[in-house]
JSON list of C-alpha atoms in Angstrom, two decimals:
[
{"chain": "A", "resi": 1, "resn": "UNK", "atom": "CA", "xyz": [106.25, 124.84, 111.00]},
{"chain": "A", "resi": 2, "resn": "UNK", "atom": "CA", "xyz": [109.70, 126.06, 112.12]},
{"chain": "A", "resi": 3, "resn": "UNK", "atom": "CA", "xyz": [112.53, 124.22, 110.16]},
{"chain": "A", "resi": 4, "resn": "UNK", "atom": "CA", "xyz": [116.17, 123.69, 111.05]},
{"chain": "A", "resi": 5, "resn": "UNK", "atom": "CA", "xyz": [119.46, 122.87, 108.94]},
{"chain": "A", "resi": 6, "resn": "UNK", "atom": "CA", "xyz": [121.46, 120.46, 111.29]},
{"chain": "A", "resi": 7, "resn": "UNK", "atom": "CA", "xyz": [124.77, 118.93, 109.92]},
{"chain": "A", "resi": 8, "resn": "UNK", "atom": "CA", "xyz": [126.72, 115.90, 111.17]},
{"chain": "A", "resi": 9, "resn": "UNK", "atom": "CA", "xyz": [130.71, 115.86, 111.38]},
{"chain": "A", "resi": 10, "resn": "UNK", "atom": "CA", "xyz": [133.15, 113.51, 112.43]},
{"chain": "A", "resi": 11, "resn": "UNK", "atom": "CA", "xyz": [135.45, 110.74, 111.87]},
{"chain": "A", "resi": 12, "resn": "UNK", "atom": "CA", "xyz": [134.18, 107.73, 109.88]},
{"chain": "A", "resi": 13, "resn": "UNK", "atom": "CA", "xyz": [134.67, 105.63, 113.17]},
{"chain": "A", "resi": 14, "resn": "UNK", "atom": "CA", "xyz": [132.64, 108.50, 114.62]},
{"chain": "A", "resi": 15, "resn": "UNK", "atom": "CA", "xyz": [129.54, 106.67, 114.28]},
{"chain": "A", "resi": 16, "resn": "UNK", "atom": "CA", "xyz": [127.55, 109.65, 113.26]},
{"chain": "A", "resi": 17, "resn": "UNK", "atom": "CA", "xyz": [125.64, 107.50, 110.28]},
{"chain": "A", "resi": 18, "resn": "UNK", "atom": "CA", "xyz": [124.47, 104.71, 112.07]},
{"chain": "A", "resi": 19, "resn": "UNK", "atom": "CA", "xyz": [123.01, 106.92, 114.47]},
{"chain": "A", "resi": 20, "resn": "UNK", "atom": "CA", "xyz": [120.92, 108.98, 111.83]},
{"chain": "A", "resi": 21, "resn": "UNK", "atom": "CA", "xyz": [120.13, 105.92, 110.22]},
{"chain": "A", "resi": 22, "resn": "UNK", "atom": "CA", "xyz": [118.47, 104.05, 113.36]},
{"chain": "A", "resi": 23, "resn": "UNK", "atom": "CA", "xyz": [116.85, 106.97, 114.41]},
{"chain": "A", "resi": 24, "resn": "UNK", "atom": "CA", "xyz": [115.32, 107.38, 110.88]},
{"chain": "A", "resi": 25, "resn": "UNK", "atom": "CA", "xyz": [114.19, 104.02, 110.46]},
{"chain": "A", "resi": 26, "resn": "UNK", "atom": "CA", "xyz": [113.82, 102.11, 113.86]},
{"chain": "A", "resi": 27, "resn": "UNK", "atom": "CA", "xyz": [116.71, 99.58, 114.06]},
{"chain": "A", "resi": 28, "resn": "UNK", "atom": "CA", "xyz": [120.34, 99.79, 113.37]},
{"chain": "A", "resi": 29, "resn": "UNK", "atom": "CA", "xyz": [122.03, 98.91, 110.56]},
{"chain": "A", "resi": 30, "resn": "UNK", "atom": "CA", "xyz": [123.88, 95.52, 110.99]},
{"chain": "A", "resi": 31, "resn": "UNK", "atom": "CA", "xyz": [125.25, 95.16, 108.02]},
{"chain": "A", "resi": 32, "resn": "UNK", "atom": "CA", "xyz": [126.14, 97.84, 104.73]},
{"chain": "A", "resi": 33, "resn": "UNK", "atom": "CA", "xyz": [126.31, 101.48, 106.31]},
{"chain": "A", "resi": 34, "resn": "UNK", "atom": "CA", "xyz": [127.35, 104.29, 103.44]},
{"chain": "A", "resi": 35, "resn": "UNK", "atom": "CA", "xyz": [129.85, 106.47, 104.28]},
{"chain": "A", "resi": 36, "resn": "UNK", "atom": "CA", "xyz": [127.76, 108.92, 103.96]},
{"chain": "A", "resi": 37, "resn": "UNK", "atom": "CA", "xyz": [124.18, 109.16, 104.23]},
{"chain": "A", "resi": 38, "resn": "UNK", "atom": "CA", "xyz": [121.62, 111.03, 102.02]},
{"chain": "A", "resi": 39, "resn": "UNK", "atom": "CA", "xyz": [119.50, 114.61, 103.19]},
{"chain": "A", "resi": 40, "resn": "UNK", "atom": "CA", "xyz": [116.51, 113.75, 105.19]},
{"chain": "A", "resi": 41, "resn": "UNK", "atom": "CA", "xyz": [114.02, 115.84, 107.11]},
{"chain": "A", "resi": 42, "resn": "UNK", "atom": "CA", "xyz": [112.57, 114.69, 109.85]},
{"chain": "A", "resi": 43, "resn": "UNK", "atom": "CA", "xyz": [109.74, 115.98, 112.31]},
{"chain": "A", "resi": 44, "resn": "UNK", "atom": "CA", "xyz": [110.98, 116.36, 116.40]},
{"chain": "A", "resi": 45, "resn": "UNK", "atom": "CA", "xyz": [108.69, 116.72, 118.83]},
{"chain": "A", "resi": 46, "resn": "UNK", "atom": "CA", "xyz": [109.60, 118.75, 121.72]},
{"chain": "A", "resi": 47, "resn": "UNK", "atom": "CA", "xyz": [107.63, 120.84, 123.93]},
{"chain": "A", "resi": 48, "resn": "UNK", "atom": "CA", "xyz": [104.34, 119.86, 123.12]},
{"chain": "A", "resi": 49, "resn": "UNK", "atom": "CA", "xyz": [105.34, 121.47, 119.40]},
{"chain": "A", "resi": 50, "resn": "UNK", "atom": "CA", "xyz": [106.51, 119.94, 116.28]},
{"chain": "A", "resi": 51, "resn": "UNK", "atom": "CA", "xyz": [109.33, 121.06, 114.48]},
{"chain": "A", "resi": 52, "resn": "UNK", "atom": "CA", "xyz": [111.16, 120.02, 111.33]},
{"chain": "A", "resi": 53, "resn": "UNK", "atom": "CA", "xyz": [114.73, 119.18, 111.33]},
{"chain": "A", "resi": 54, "resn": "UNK", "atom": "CA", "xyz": [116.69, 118.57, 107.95]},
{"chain": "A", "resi": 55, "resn": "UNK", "atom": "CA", "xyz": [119.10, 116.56, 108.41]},
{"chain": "A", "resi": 56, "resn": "UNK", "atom": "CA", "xyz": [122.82, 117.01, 106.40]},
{"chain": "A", "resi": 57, "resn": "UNK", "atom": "CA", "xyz": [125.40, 113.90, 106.88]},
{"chain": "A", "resi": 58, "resn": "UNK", "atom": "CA", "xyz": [128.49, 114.59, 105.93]},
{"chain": "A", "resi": 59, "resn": "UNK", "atom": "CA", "xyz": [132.10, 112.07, 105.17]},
{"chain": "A", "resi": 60, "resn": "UNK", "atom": "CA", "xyz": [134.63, 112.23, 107.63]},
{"chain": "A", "resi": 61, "resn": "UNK", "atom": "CA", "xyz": [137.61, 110.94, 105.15]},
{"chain": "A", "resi": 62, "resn": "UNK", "atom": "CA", "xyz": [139.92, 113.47, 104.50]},
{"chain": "A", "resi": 63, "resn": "UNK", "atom": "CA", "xyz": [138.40, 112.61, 100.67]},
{"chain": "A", "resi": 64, "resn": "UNK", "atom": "CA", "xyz": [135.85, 115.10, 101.65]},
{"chain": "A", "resi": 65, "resn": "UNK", "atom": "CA", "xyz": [138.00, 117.87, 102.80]},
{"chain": "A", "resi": 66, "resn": "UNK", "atom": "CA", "xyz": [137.65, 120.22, 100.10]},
{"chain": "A", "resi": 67, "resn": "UNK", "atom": "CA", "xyz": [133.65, 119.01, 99.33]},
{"chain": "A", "resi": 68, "resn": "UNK", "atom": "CA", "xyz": [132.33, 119.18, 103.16]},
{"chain": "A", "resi": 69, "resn": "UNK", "atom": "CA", "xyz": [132.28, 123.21, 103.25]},
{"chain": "A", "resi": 70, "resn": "UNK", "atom": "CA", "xyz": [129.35, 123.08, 100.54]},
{"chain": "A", "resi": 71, "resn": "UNK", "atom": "CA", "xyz": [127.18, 121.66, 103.78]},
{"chain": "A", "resi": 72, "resn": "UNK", "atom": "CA", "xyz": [127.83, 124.37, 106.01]},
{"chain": "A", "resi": 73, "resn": "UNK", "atom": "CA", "xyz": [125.96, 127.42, 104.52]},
{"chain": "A", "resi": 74, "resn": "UNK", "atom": "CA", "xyz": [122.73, 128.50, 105.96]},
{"chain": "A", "resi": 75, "resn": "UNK", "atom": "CA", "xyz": [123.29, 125.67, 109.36]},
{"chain": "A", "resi": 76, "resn": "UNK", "atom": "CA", "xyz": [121.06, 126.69, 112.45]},
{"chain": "A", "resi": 77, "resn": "UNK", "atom": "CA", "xyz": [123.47, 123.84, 114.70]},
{"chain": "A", "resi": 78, "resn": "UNK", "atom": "CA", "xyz": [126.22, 121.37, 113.64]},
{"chain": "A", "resi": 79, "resn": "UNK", "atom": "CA", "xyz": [126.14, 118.08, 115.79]},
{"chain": "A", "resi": 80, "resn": "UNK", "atom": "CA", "xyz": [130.39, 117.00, 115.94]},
{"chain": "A", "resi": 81, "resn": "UNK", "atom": "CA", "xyz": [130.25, 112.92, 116.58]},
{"chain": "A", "resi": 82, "resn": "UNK", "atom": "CA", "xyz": [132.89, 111.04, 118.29]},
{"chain": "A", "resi": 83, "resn": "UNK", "atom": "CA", "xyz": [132.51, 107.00, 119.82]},
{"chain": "A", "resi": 84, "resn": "UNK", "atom": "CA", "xyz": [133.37, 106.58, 122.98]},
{"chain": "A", "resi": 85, "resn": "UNK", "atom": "CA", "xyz": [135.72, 103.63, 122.37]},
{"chain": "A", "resi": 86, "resn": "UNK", "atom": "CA", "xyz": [137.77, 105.10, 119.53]},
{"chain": "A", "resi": 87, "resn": "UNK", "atom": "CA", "xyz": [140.38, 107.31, 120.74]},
{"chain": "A", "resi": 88, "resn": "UNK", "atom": "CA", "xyz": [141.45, 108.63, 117.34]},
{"chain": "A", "resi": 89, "resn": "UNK", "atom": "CA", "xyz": [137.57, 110.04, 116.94]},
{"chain": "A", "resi": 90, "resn": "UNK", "atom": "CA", "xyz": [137.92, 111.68, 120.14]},
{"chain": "A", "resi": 91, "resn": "UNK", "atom": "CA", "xyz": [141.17, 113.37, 119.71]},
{"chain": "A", "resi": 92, "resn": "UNK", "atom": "CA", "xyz": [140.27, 114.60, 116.07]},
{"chain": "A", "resi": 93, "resn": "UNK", "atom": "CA", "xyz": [137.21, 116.79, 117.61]},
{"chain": "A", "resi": 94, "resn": "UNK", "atom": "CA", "xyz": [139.93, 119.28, 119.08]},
{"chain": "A", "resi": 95, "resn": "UNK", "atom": "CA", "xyz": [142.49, 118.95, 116.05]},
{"chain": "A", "resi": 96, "resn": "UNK", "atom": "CA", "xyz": [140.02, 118.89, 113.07]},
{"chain": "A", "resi": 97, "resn": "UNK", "atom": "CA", "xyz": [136.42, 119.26, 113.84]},
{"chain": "A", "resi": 98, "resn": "UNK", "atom": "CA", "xyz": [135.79, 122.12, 115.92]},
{"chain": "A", "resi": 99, "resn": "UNK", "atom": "CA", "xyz": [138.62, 124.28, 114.25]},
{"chain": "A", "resi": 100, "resn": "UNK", "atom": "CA", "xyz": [136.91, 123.36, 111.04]},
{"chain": "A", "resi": 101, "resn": "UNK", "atom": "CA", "xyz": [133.31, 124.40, 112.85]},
{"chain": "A", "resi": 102, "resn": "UNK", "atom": "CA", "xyz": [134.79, 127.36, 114.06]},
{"chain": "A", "resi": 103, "resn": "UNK", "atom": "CA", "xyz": [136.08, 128.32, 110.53]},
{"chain": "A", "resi": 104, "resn": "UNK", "atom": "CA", "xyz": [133.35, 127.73, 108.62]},
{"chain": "A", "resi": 105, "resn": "UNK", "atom": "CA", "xyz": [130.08, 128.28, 111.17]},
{"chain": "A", "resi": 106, "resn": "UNK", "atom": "CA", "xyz": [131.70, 130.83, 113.79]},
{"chain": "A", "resi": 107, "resn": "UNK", "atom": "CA", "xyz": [128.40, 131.98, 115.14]},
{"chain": "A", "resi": 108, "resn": "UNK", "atom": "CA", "xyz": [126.38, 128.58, 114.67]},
{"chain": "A", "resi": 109, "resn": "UNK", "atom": "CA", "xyz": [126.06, 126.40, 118.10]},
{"chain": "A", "resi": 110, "resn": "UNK", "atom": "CA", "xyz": [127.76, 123.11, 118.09]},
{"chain": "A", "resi": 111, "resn": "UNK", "atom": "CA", "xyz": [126.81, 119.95, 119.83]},
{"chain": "A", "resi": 112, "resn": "UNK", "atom": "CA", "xyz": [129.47, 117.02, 120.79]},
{"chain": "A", "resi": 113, "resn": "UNK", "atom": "CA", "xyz": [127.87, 113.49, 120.82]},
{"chain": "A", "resi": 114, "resn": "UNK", "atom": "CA", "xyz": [129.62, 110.36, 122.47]},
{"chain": "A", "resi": 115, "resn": "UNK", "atom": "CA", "xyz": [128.18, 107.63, 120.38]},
{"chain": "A", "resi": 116, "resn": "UNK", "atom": "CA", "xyz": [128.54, 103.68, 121.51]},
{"chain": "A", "resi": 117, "resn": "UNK", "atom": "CA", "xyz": [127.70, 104.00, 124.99]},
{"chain": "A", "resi": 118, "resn": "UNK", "atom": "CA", "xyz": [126.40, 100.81, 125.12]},
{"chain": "A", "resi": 119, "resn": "UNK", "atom": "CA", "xyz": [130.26, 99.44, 124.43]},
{"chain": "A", "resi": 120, "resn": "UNK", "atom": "CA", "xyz": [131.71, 101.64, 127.10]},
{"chain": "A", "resi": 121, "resn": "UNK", "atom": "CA", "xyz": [130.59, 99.21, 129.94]},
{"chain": "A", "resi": 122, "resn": "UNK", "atom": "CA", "xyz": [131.45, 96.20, 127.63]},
{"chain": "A", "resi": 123, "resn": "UNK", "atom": "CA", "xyz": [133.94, 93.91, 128.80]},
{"chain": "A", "resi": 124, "resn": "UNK", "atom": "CA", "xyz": [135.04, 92.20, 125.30]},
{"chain": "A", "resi": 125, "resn": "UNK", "atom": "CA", "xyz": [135.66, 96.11, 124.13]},
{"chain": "A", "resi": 126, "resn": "UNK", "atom": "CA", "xyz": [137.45, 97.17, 127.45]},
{"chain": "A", "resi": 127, "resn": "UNK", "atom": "CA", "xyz": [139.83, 94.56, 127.23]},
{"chain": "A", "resi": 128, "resn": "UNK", "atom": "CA", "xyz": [140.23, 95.03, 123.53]},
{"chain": "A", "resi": 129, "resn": "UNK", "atom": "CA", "xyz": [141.13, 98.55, 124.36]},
{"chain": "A", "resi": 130, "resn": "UNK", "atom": "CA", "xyz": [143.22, 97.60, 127.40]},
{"chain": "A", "resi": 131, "resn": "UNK", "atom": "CA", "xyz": [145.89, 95.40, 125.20]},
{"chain": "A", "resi": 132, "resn": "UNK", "atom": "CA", "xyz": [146.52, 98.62, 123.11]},
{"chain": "A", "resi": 133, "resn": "UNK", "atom": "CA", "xyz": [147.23, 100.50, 125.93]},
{"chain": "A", "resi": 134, "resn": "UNK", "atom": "CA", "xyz": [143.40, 102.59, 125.64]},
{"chain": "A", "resi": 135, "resn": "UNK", "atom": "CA", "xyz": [140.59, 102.79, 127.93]},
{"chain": "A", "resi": 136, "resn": "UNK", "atom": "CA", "xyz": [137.16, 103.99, 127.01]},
{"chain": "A", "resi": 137, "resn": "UNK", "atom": "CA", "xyz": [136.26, 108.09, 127.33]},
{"chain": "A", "resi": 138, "resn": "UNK", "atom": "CA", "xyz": [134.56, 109.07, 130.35]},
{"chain": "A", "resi": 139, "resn": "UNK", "atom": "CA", "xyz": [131.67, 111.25, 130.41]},
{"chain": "A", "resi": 140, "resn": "UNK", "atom": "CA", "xyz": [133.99, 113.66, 132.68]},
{"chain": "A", "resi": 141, "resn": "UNK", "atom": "CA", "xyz": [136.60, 113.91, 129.13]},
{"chain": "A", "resi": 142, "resn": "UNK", "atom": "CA", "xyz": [133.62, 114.39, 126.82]},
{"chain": "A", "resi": 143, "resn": "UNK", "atom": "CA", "xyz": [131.99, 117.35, 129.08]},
{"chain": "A", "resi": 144, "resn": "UNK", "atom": "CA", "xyz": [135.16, 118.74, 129.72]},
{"chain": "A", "resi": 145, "resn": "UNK", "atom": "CA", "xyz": [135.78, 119.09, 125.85]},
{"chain": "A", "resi": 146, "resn": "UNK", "atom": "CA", "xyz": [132.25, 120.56, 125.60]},
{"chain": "A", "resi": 147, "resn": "UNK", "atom": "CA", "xyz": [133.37, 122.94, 128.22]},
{"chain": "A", "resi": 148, "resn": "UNK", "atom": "CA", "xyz": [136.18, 123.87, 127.03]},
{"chain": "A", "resi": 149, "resn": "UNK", "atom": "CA", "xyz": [135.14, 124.68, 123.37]},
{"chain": "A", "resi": 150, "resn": "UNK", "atom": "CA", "xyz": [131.49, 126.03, 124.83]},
{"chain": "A", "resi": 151, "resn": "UNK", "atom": "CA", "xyz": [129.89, 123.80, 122.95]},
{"chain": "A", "resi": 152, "resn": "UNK", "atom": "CA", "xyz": [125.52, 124.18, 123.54]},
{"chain": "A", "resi": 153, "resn": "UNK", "atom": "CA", "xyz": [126.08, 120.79, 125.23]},
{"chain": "A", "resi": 154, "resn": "UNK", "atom": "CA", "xyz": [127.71, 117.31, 125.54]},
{"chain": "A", "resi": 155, "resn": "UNK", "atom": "CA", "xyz": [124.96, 114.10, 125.39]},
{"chain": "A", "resi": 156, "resn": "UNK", "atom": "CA", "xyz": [125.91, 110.37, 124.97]},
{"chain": "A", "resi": 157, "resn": "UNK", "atom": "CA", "xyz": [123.75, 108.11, 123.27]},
{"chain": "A", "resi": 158, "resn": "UNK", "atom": "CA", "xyz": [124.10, 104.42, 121.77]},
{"chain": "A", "resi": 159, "resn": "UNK", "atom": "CA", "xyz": [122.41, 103.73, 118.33]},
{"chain": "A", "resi": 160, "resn": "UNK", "atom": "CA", "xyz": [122.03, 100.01, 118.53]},
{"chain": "A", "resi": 161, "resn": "UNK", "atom": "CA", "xyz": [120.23, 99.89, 121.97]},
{"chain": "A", "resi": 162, "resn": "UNK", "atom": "CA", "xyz": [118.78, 103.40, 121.33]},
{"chain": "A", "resi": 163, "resn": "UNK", "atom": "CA", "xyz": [119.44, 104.88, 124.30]},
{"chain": "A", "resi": 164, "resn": "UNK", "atom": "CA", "xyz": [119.27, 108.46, 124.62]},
{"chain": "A", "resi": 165, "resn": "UNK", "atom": "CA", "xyz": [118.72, 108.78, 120.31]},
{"chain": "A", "resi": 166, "resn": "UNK", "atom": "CA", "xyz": [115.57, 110.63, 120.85]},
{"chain": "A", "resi": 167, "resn": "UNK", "atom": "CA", "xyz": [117.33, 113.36, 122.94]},
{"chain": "A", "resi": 168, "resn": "UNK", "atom": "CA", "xyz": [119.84, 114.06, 120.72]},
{"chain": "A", "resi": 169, "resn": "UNK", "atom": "CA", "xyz": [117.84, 115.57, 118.20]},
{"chain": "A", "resi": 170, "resn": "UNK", "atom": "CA", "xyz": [115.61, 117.54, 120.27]},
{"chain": "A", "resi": 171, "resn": "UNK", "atom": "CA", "xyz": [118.74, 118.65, 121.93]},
{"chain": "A", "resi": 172, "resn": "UNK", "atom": "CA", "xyz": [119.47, 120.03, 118.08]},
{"chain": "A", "resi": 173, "resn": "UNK", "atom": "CA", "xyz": [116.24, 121.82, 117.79]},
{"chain": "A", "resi": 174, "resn": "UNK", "atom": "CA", "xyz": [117.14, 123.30, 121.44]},
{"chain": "A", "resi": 175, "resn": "UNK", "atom": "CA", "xyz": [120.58, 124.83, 119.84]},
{"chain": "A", "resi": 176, "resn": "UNK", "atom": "CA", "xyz": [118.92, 125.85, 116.76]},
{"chain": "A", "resi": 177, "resn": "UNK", "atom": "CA", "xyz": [116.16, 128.11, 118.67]},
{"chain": "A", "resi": 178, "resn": "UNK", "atom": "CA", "xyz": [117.97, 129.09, 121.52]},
{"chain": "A", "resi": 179, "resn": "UNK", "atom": "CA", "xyz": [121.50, 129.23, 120.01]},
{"chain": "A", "resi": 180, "resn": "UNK", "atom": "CA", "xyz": [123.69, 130.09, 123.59]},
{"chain": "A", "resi": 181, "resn": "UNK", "atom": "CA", "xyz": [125.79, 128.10, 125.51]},
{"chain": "A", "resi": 182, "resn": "UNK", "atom": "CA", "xyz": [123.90, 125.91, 127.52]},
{"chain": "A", "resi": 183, "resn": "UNK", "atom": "CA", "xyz": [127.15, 124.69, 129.35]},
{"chain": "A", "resi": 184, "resn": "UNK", "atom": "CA", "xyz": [128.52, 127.67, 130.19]},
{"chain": "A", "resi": 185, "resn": "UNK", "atom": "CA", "xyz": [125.09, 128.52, 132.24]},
{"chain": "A", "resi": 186, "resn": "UNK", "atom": "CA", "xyz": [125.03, 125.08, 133.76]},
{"chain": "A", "resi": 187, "resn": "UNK", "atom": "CA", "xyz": [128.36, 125.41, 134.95]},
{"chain": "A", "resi": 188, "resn": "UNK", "atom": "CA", "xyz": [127.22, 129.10, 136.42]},
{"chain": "A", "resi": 189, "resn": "UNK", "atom": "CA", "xyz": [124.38, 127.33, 138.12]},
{"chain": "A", "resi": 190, "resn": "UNK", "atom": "CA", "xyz": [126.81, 124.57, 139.49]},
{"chain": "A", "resi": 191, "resn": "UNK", "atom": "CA", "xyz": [128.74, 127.32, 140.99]},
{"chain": "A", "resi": 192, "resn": "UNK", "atom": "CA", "xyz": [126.05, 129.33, 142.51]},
{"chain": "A", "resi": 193, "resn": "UNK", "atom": "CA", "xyz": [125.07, 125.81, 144.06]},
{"chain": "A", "resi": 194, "resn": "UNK", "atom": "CA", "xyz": [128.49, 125.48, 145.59]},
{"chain": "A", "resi": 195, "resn": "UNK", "atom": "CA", "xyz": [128.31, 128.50, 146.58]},
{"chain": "A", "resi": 196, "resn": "UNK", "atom": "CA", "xyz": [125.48, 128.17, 148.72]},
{"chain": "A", "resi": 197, "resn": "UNK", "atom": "CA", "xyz": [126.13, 125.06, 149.82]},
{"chain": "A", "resi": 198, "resn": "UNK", "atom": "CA", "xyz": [129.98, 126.28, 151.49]},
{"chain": "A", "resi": 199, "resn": "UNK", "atom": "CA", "xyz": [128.02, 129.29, 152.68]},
{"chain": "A", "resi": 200, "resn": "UNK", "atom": "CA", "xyz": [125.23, 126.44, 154.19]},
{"chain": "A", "resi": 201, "resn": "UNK", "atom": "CA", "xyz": [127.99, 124.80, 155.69]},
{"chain": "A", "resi": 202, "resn": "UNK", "atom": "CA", "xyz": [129.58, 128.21, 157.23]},
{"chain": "A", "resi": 203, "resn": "UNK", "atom": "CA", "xyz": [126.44, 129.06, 158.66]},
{"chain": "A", "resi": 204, "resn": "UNK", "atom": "CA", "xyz": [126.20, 125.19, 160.42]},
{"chain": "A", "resi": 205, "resn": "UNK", "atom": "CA", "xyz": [129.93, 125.37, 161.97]},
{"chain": "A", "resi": 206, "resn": "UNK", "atom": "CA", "xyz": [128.89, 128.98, 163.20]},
{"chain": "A", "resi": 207, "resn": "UNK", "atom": "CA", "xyz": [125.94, 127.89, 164.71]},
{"chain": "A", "resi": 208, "resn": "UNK", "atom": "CA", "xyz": [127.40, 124.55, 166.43]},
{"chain": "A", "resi": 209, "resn": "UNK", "atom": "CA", "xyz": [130.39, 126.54, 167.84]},
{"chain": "A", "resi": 210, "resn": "UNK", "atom": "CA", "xyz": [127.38, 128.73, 169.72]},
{"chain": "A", "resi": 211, "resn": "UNK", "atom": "CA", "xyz": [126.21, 126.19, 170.91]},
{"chain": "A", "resi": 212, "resn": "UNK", "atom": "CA", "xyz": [129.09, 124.64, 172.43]},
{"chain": "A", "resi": 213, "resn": "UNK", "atom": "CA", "xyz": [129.59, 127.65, 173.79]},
{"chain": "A", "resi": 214, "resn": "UNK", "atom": "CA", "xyz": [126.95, 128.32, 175.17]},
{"chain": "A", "resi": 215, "resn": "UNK", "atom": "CA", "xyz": [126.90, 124.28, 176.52]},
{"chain": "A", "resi": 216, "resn": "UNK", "atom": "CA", "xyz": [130.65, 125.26, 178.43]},
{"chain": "A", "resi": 217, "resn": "UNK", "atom": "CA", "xyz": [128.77, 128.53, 180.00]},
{"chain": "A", "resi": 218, "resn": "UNK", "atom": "CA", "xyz": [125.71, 126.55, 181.60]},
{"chain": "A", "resi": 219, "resn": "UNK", "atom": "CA", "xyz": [128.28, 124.05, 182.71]},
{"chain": "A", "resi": 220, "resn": "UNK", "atom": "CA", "xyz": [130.53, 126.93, 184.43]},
{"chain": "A", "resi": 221, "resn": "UNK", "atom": "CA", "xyz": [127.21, 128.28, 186.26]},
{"chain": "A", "resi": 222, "resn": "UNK", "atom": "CA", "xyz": [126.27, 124.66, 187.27]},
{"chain": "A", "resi": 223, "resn": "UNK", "atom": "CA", "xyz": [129.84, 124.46, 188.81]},
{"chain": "A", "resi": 224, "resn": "UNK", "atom": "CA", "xyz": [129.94, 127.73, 190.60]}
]
């Protein structure tokens, strides 16, 4: 059975250990979460195959500076976690995460996850924000940052109504066998689409101006 080393960075607001927790055990953790959470492997199904993931958490506190590079030998995809309604955690993927990533695991895909999407629609947390002058990150800022860094991918998921949980692992196994930029060939494919479509659109105006044309001729014989 294939095996994979995936590590989790980020802030400690990031998220990143509730999320492995709930997926590991069902239900999220309401009330103690370490900062840090043990080594587990897990099995992912994906593709009518099975495949084995281990899973590496690491601490986010600058604490764990000089310990966190231990984690990153032999990774096959590193998943960098921000929430969606902590600023801070967002901003700190460009200024410390992916320059550490690219440091450490130059040739190893990355993955950016928005965690709490379940808060981003929440009104009690949008005003919150609001009063300090914030506003939750869209999914536009996340993929754009993906983008931008050619990151494998950007996915959004919420641990405590576990939406989307399941696809962010399998999204890890993708990386780890297939280990190109996913993005950068989706955005390709969005082009070509454009493409056609202006082309489509060319090819419509072209063939309504004949027509009109060819409308003002039969009405010049009708006249004559």
């Amino acid at each position: 059975m294939p095996g994979y080393k995936c590590v989790f960075v980020g802030d400690k607001e990031s998220k990143k250990t509730e999320m492995i927790i709930t997926y590991l055990k069902g239900e999220y953790p309401e009330k103690y979460v370490p900062s840090v959470f043990e080594n587990q492997d897990v099995y992912v199904e994906l593709e009518r195959k099975t495949f084995q993931l281990r899973l590496w958490d690491t601490g986010g506190q600058n604490d764990y500076d000089r310990l966190r590079p231990l984690s990153y030998p032999n990774t096959n995809v590193v998943l960098i976690c921000f929430s969606i309604v902590n600023q801070k955690s967002f901003e700190n993927v460009k200024n410390k995460w992916i320059p550490e990533i690219q440091h450490f695991c130059p040739k190893v895909p990355f993955i950016l996850v928005g965690t709490e999407l379940d808060k981003r629609d929440d009104q009690e947390t949008i005003n919150e924000l609001k009063e300090k002058g914030l506003s939750p990150i869209t999914y536009q800022q996340g993929l754009e940052m993906a983008k931008e860094f050619k990151a494998f991918n950007y996915i959004e998921c919420s641990a405590r109504k576990q939406q989307n949980l399941k696809e962010v692992f399998q999204e890890a196994v993708r990386a780890s066998r297939n280990p190109k930029y996913y993005i950068q060939f989706k955005k390709k494919k969005e082009k070509e689409e454009k493409a056609k479509l202006k082309q489509k659109q060319k090819e419509e105006q072209k063939k309504k101006k004949e027509e009109q044309k060819k409308k003002k001729e039969k009405e010049k014989k009708k006249q004559n």
